[in-house]
Coordinates of C-alpha atoms in Angstrom, one line a residue:
A192 CA -68.6 -153.6 42.6
A193 CA -66.6 -154.4 39.5
I194 CA -69.8 -155.1 37.5
V195 CA -71.3 -151.8 38.7
A196 CA -68.2 -149.9 37.8
W197 CA -68.1 -151.5 34.4
Y198 CA -71.7 -150.4 33.7
C199 CA -71.0 -146.9 35.0
Y200 CA -68.1 -146.7 32.6
Q201 CA -70.4 -147.7 29.7
L202 CA -72.9 -145.1 30.7
I203 CA -70.6 -142.1 30.7
P204 CA -71.1 -141.2 27.0
Y205 CA -74.8 -141.3 27.4
L206 CA -74.8 -139.1 30.4
R207 CA -72.6 -136.6 28.5
G208 CA -75.1 -136.6 25.6
Q209 CA -72.7 -138.4 23.2
P210 CA -73.9 -141.1 20.8
I211 CA -72.4 -144.5 21.1
I212 CA -72.1 -146.8 18.0
V213 CA -72.1 -150.4 19.0
K214 CA -70.9 -152.7 16.3
Q215 CA -72.6 -156.0 15.7
S216 CA -69.4 -157.9 16.3
T217 CA -68.8 -156.5 19.8
N218 CA -70.2 -158.1 23.0
H219 CA -71.0 -154.7 24.6
P220 CA -74.7 -154.7 25.7
K221 CA -77.1 -152.0 24.6
M222 CA -78.8 -149.8 27.3
E223 CA -82.0 -151.9 27.3
H224 CA -79.9 -155.0 28.0
I225 CA -78.8 -153.8 31.5
P226 CA -80.2 -156.4 34.0
D227 CA -83.1 -155.4 36.2
D228 CA -81.1 -155.8 39.4
I229 CA -78.1 -153.9 38.1
S230 CA -79.7 -150.5 37.0
P231 CA -80.7 -149.5 40.5
L232 CA -77.2 -150.2 41.8
V233 CA -75.8 -148.1 39.0
V234 CA -78.1 -145.2 39.9
D235 CA -76.8 -145.2 43.5
Y236 CA -73.4 -144.3 42.2
L237 CA -74.7 -141.4 40.1
S238 CA -75.4 -137.8 40.8
R239 CA -78.9 -136.4 40.9
L240 CA -78.7 -135.1 37.3
D241 CA -77.0 -138.1 35.9
A242 CA -79.6 -140.4 37.5
V243 CA -82.4 -138.5 35.8
N244 CA -80.5 -138.6 32.4
L245 CA -80.0 -142.3 32.7
S246 CA -83.7 -142.9 33.4
R247 CA -84.5 -141.0 30.2
T248 CA -82.2 -143.1 28.0
C249 CA -84.8 -145.7 27.0
R250 CA -88.2 -147.0 27.9
K251 CA -86.9 -150.1 29.7
L252 CA -84.7 -148.1 32.1
R253 CA -87.5 -145.6 32.7
S254 CA -89.7 -148.5 33.7
Q255 CA -87.0 -150.2 35.8
L256 CA -86.1 -147.2 37.8
S257 CA -89.4 -145.3 37.9
L258 CA -87.6 -142.2 39.1
T259 CA -90.0 -139.4 40.0
T260 CA -89.3 -135.9 41.2
T261 CA -91.7 -134.2 43.6
S262 CA -91.5 -130.6 45.0
R263 CA -92.9 -129.1 48.1
R264 CA -92.6 -125.7 49.8
I265 CA -92.3 -126.2 53.6
L266 CA -91.7 -122.6 54.8
T267 CA -92.5 -119.2 53.4
G268 CA -90.0 -117.6 55.8
F269 CA -87.6 -118.3 58.6
I270 CA -86.2 -115.2 60.3
K271 CA -83.8 -115.0 63.3
D272 CA -82.3 -112.0 64.9
D273 CA -79.0 -111.2 66.6
Q274 CA -78.0 -114.0 69.1
N275 CA -74.4 -114.9 69.0
D276 CA -71.7 -116.6 66.9
E277 CA -72.8 -120.1 68.0
R278 CA -74.7 -122.6 65.9
Q279 CA -78.5 -122.7 66.6
Y280 CA -81.0 -125.3 65.7
G281 CA -83.5 -124.5 62.9
F282 CA -85.8 -127.2 61.7
Q283 CA -85.9 -130.8 60.4
I284 CA -85.7 -131.5 56.6
P285 CA -88.5 -134.0 55.9
V286 CA -87.5 -137.1 54.1
T287 CA -90.4 -139.4 53.0
L288 CA -90.4 -143.0 54.3
Q289 CA -93.1 -144.1 51.8
V290 CA -90.6 -144.9 49.0
A291 CA -86.9 -145.2 48.5
V292 CA -85.2 -141.8 48.0
H293 CA -82.3 -141.2 45.7
S294 CA -81.6 -137.6 46.7
I295 CA -83.1 -134.5 48.3
L296 CA -82.6 -130.9 46.9
V297 CA -83.2 -128.2 49.5
S298 CA -83.6 -124.7 48.0
M299 CA -84.4 -121.2 49.3
S300 CA -83.7 -117.5 49.1
W301 CA -81.6 -116.0 51.8
K302 CA -79.8 -112.9 53.1
D303 CA -78.6 -111.3 56.3
Q304 CA -79.6 -107.9 57.8
G305 CA -78.4 -106.1 54.6
W306 CA -75.6 -104.1 56.1
G307 CA -72.5 -104.4 58.4
N308 CA -70.4 -107.5 58.8
L309 CA -71.2 -110.7 57.1
K310 CA -71.7 -113.5 59.6
G311 CA -74.8 -115.6 58.8
M312 CA -74.4 -119.3 57.7
V313 CA -76.5 -122.4 57.5
F314 CA -75.5 -126.0 58.0
L315 CA -77.1 -129.4 57.1
V316 CA -76.6 -131.8 59.9
A317 CA -77.3 -135.6 59.9
E318 CA -78.4 -137.3 63.2
D319 CA -78.6 -141.0 64.0
K320 CA -82.3 -142.0 64.5
T321 CA -81.3 -144.4 67.3
R322 CA -80.2 -141.8 69.7
T323 CA -81.4 -138.5 71.3
Y324 CA -79.7 -135.2 70.7
D325 CA -79.5 -132.0 72.6
R326 CA -80.5 -129.3 70.1
S327 CA -80.4 -126.4 72.6
G328 CA -77.0 -125.4 71.3
R329 CA -75.4 -125.8 74.7
K330 CA -73.5 -128.9 73.5
G331 CA -73.0 -127.6 69.9
L332 CA -74.2 -130.1 67.5
D333 CA -74.1 -132.8 70.2
G334 CA -72.4 -135.3 67.8
G335 CA -74.4 -134.5 64.7
R336 CA -72.6 -134.9 61.4
V337 CA -72.2 -131.8 59.2
I338 CA -72.8 -132.8 55.6
R339 CA -73.2 -129.4 54.0
T340 CA -72.0 -125.9 55.0
S341 CA -73.1 -122.8 53.2
D342 CA -71.0 -119.7 52.3
I343 CA -71.6 -116.5 54.3
A344 CA -75.1 -115.0 53.9
P345 CA -75.1 -112.1 51.4
H346 CA -76.5 -108.6 52.1
T347 CA -78.9 -108.9 49.1
L348 CA -81.4 -111.7 48.4
E349 CA -79.8 -114.7 46.6
N350 CA -80.7 -118.3 45.9
L351 CA -79.2 -121.1 48.0
S352 CA -79.5 -124.8 47.3
F353 CA -77.8 -128.0 48.4
S354 CA -78.5 -131.7 47.8
F355 CA -77.8 -134.8 49.7
T356 CA -78.4 -138.6 49.6
P357 CA -80.3 -139.6 52.7
R358 CA -79.5 -142.7 54.7
Q359 CA -82.2 -144.9 56.2
H360 CA -80.8 -144.6 59.8
E361 CA -80.4 -140.8 59.7
S362 CA -82.6 -137.7 60.0
Y363 CA -81.5 -134.4 58.6
H364 CA -81.7 -130.9 60.2
L365 CA -80.9 -127.3 59.3
W366 CA -78.8 -125.4 61.8
Y367 CA -77.7 -121.8 61.4
I368 CA -75.5 -118.9 62.7
V369 CA -76.9 -115.4 62.9
G370 CA -73.8 -113.7 64.4
G371 CA -73.3 -111.7 67.5
G372 CA -72.2 -108.1 67.9
G373 CA -75.5 -106.2 67.5
G374 CA -78.0 -105.8 64.7
H375 CA -77.5 -109.1 62.9
S376 CA -80.3 -111.2 61.4
L377 CA -80.7 -114.2 59.1
R378 CA -83.6 -114.4 56.7
L379 CA -84.6 -117.5 54.7
S380 CA -87.6 -117.4 52.4
N381 CA -89.5 -119.9 50.2
V382 CA -87.7 -123.0 51.7
S383 CA -88.6 -125.9 49.4
I384 CA -87.6 -129.5 49.1
Q385 CA -87.4 -131.5 45.9
S386 CA -87.2 -135.3 46.2
L387 CA -86.0 -137.7 43.6
V388 CA -87.6 -141.0 44.5
F389 CA -88.0 -144.5 43.2
D390 CA -91.7 -144.7 42.5
D391 CA -93.7 -147.7 41.4
N392 CA -94.7 -148.1 37.7
A393 CA -98.1 -146.5 38.3
R394 CA -96.3 -143.5 39.8
S395 CA -98.5 -143.8 42.9
F396 CA -96.3 -141.7 45.2
A397 CA -96.1 -138.8 42.7
K398 CA -99.9 -138.9 42.1
A399 CA -100.5 -138.9 45.9
H400 CA -98.1 -136.0 46.3
D401 CA -99.8 -134.0 43.6
F402 CA -103.2 -134.7 45.1
L403 CA -102.2 -133.4 48.5
R404 CA -100.5 -130.4 47.0
K405 CA -103.4 -129.4 44.7
S406 CA -106.1 -130.0 47.3
N407 CA -104.7 -127.4 49.7
I408 CA -104.9 -129.9 52.5
F409 CA -101.5 -128.7 53.7
H410 CA -99.9 -125.2 53.6
P411 CA -96.3 -124.3 54.4
W412 CA -95.5 -124.9 58.0
D413 CA -95.5 -121.2 59.0
V414 CA -98.8 -120.4 57.2
M415 CA -102.0 -120.6 59.1
A416 CA -105.3 -121.2 57.3
R417 CA -107.4 -118.0 57.1
S418 CA -110.4 -119.9 58.4
P419 CA -109.3 -122.9 60.6
Q420 CA -112.8 -124.2 60.9
V421 CA -113.4 -124.2 57.2
H422 CA -110.0 -125.8 56.6
Q423 CA -110.7 -128.6 59.1
F424 CA -114.1 -129.2 57.5
H425 CA -112.4 -129.5 54.1
N426 CA -109.8 -131.9 55.5
D427 CA -112.5 -134.1 57.2
A428 CA -114.5 -134.2 54.0
C429 CA -111.5 -135.3 52.0
K430 CA -110.7 -138.1 54.5
A431 CA -114.4 -139.3 54.3
I432 CA -114.2 -139.3 50.5
L433 CA -110.9 -141.3 50.6
A434 CA -112.4 -143.8 53.0
T435 CA -115.6 -144.2 50.9
T436 CA -113.6 -144.6 47.7
S437 CA -111.3 -147.1 49.3
H438 CA -114.3 -149.2 50.5
S439 CA -115.7 -149.2 47.0
L440 CA -112.5 -150.2 45.4
T441 CA -111.8 -152.9 48.0
H442 CA -115.2 -154.6 47.5
G443 CA -115.4 -154.2 43.7
L444 CA -118.1 -151.6 43.9
Q445 CA -118.6 -148.8 41.4
V446 CA -117.0 -145.5 42.4
L447 CA -119.8 -142.9 42.3
P448 CA -119.6 -140.1 39.8
P449 CA -119.3 -137.4 42.5
M450 CA -116.3 -139.1 43.9
I451 CA -114.8 -139.4 40.4
S452 CA -115.4 -135.6 39.9
F453 CA -113.8 -134.9 43.3
F454 CA -110.6 -136.7 42.4
S455 CA -110.6 -135.3 38.8
G456 CA -110.6 -131.8 40.2
Y457 CA -107.3 -132.5 41.9
G458 CA -105.6 -134.2 38.9
V459 CA -106.5 -137.9 39.5
S460 CA -108.4 -139.5 36.7
S461 CA -110.8 -142.3 37.0
A462 CA -108.3 -144.6 35.4
D463 CA -105.7 -143.7 38.0
L464 CA -108.0 -144.6 41.0
S465 CA -106.8 -147.7 42.8
I466 CA -106.5 -149.1 46.2
E467 CA -102.7 -148.5 46.0
L468 CA -103.2 -144.8 45.2
I469 CA -105.6 -144.3 48.0
K470 CA -103.2 -146.0 50.5
S471 CA -100.4 -143.8 49.2
I472 CA -102.5 -140.6 49.7
E473 CA -103.4 -141.7 53.3
S474 CA -99.9 -142.7 54.2
L475 CA -98.4 -139.5 52.8
W476 CA -101.1 -137.4 54.5
S477 CA -100.2 -139.0 57.9
E478 CA -96.5 -138.4 57.2
W479 CA -97.0 -134.7 56.4
E480 CA -99.1 -134.3 59.6
Q481 CA -96.2 -135.6 61.6
D482 CA -93.8 -133.2 59.8
L483 CA -96.1 -130.2 60.7
S484 CA -96.4 -131.4 64.3
C485 CA -92.7 -131.8 64.6
Y486 CA -92.2 -128.2 63.4
G487 CA -95.0 -126.7 65.5
N488 CA -94.1 -128.4 68.7
D489 CA -90.6 -127.2 68.7
G490 CA -90.6 -123.8 70.4
I491 CA -87.1 -123.1 69.0
N492 CA -88.6 -122.8 65.5
R493 CA -90.9 -119.8 66.2
N494 CA -90.0 -116.8 64.0
E495 CA -89.0 -113.8 66.0
H496 CA -91.0 -111.4 63.9
A497 CA -94.7 -110.8 64.0
E498 CA -96.8 -112.5 61.3
G499 CA -97.4 -109.3 59.4
D500 CA -93.7 -108.3 59.5
L501 CA -92.8 -111.8 58.2
E502 CA -95.1 -111.6 55.2
E503 CA -93.9 -108.1 54.3
D504 CA -90.3 -109.2 54.5
V505 CA -90.6 -112.4 52.6
F506 CA -92.8 -111.2 49.7
N507 CA -91.5 -107.7 49.3
S508 CA -87.7 -108.4 49.6

């Protein structure tokens, strides 16, 4: 702990953008001299912004840490009408298990009904993965740990964001209060998560994330494909191409030009194609399917407005 604290002290000027002049006669190490096993420990003590600034200090630290930021919109809208003044369960905040995560930034736009008393709030709650929780609201949070609490929801649309550092043994969930008394509602739109993760040197996780995002395999949880059959055909074709490419790479065979063109269309060059990248795509695909299933199977999460009303409210607010 003392060693980590000392290195953190040495890094403060760098994080503040101040130059440091190290004399030849001193024993203070330069940034590139930080041991490989120390820099990740230092980052654990830093905020999200400071961790990113540290990784940009020199090439060695950038390679050691391999910090990568990925962004994903999970909901276009989440609308709840007047219920009561009790906390209600909303939805789970997905945290990838494919790589180590430094921090998660959750962002959205939000407001209440636009008039009357101000009552709406949201909470970020941590749950222990080893136990089962009652999320009906009858037992409150049922022992969940509140790690973030918002201010009161405004009458006009404003931005809301909060960050947290996930723990391996916990899952994270958004709860909310609409407010009782008549006419109250809580409206969240464009709910997104930005993950700061420790990637490998090839940035396999970031490339897999970009591939899935650009290929339109997944939409936000509350958006249905206009043509489910066409969307399913597209997904099946993508899975077949991934399997064929993986087979070719595993057995040292040449990847066919149509396959290369397919990946290139979604931002993956022929030089980036590797068995590790294909595995990352398949693993992340499976994880996102589980996230979608978790949201879709929870009847609590259904929006209380018709689909057309939801789109009009979210995009015209």
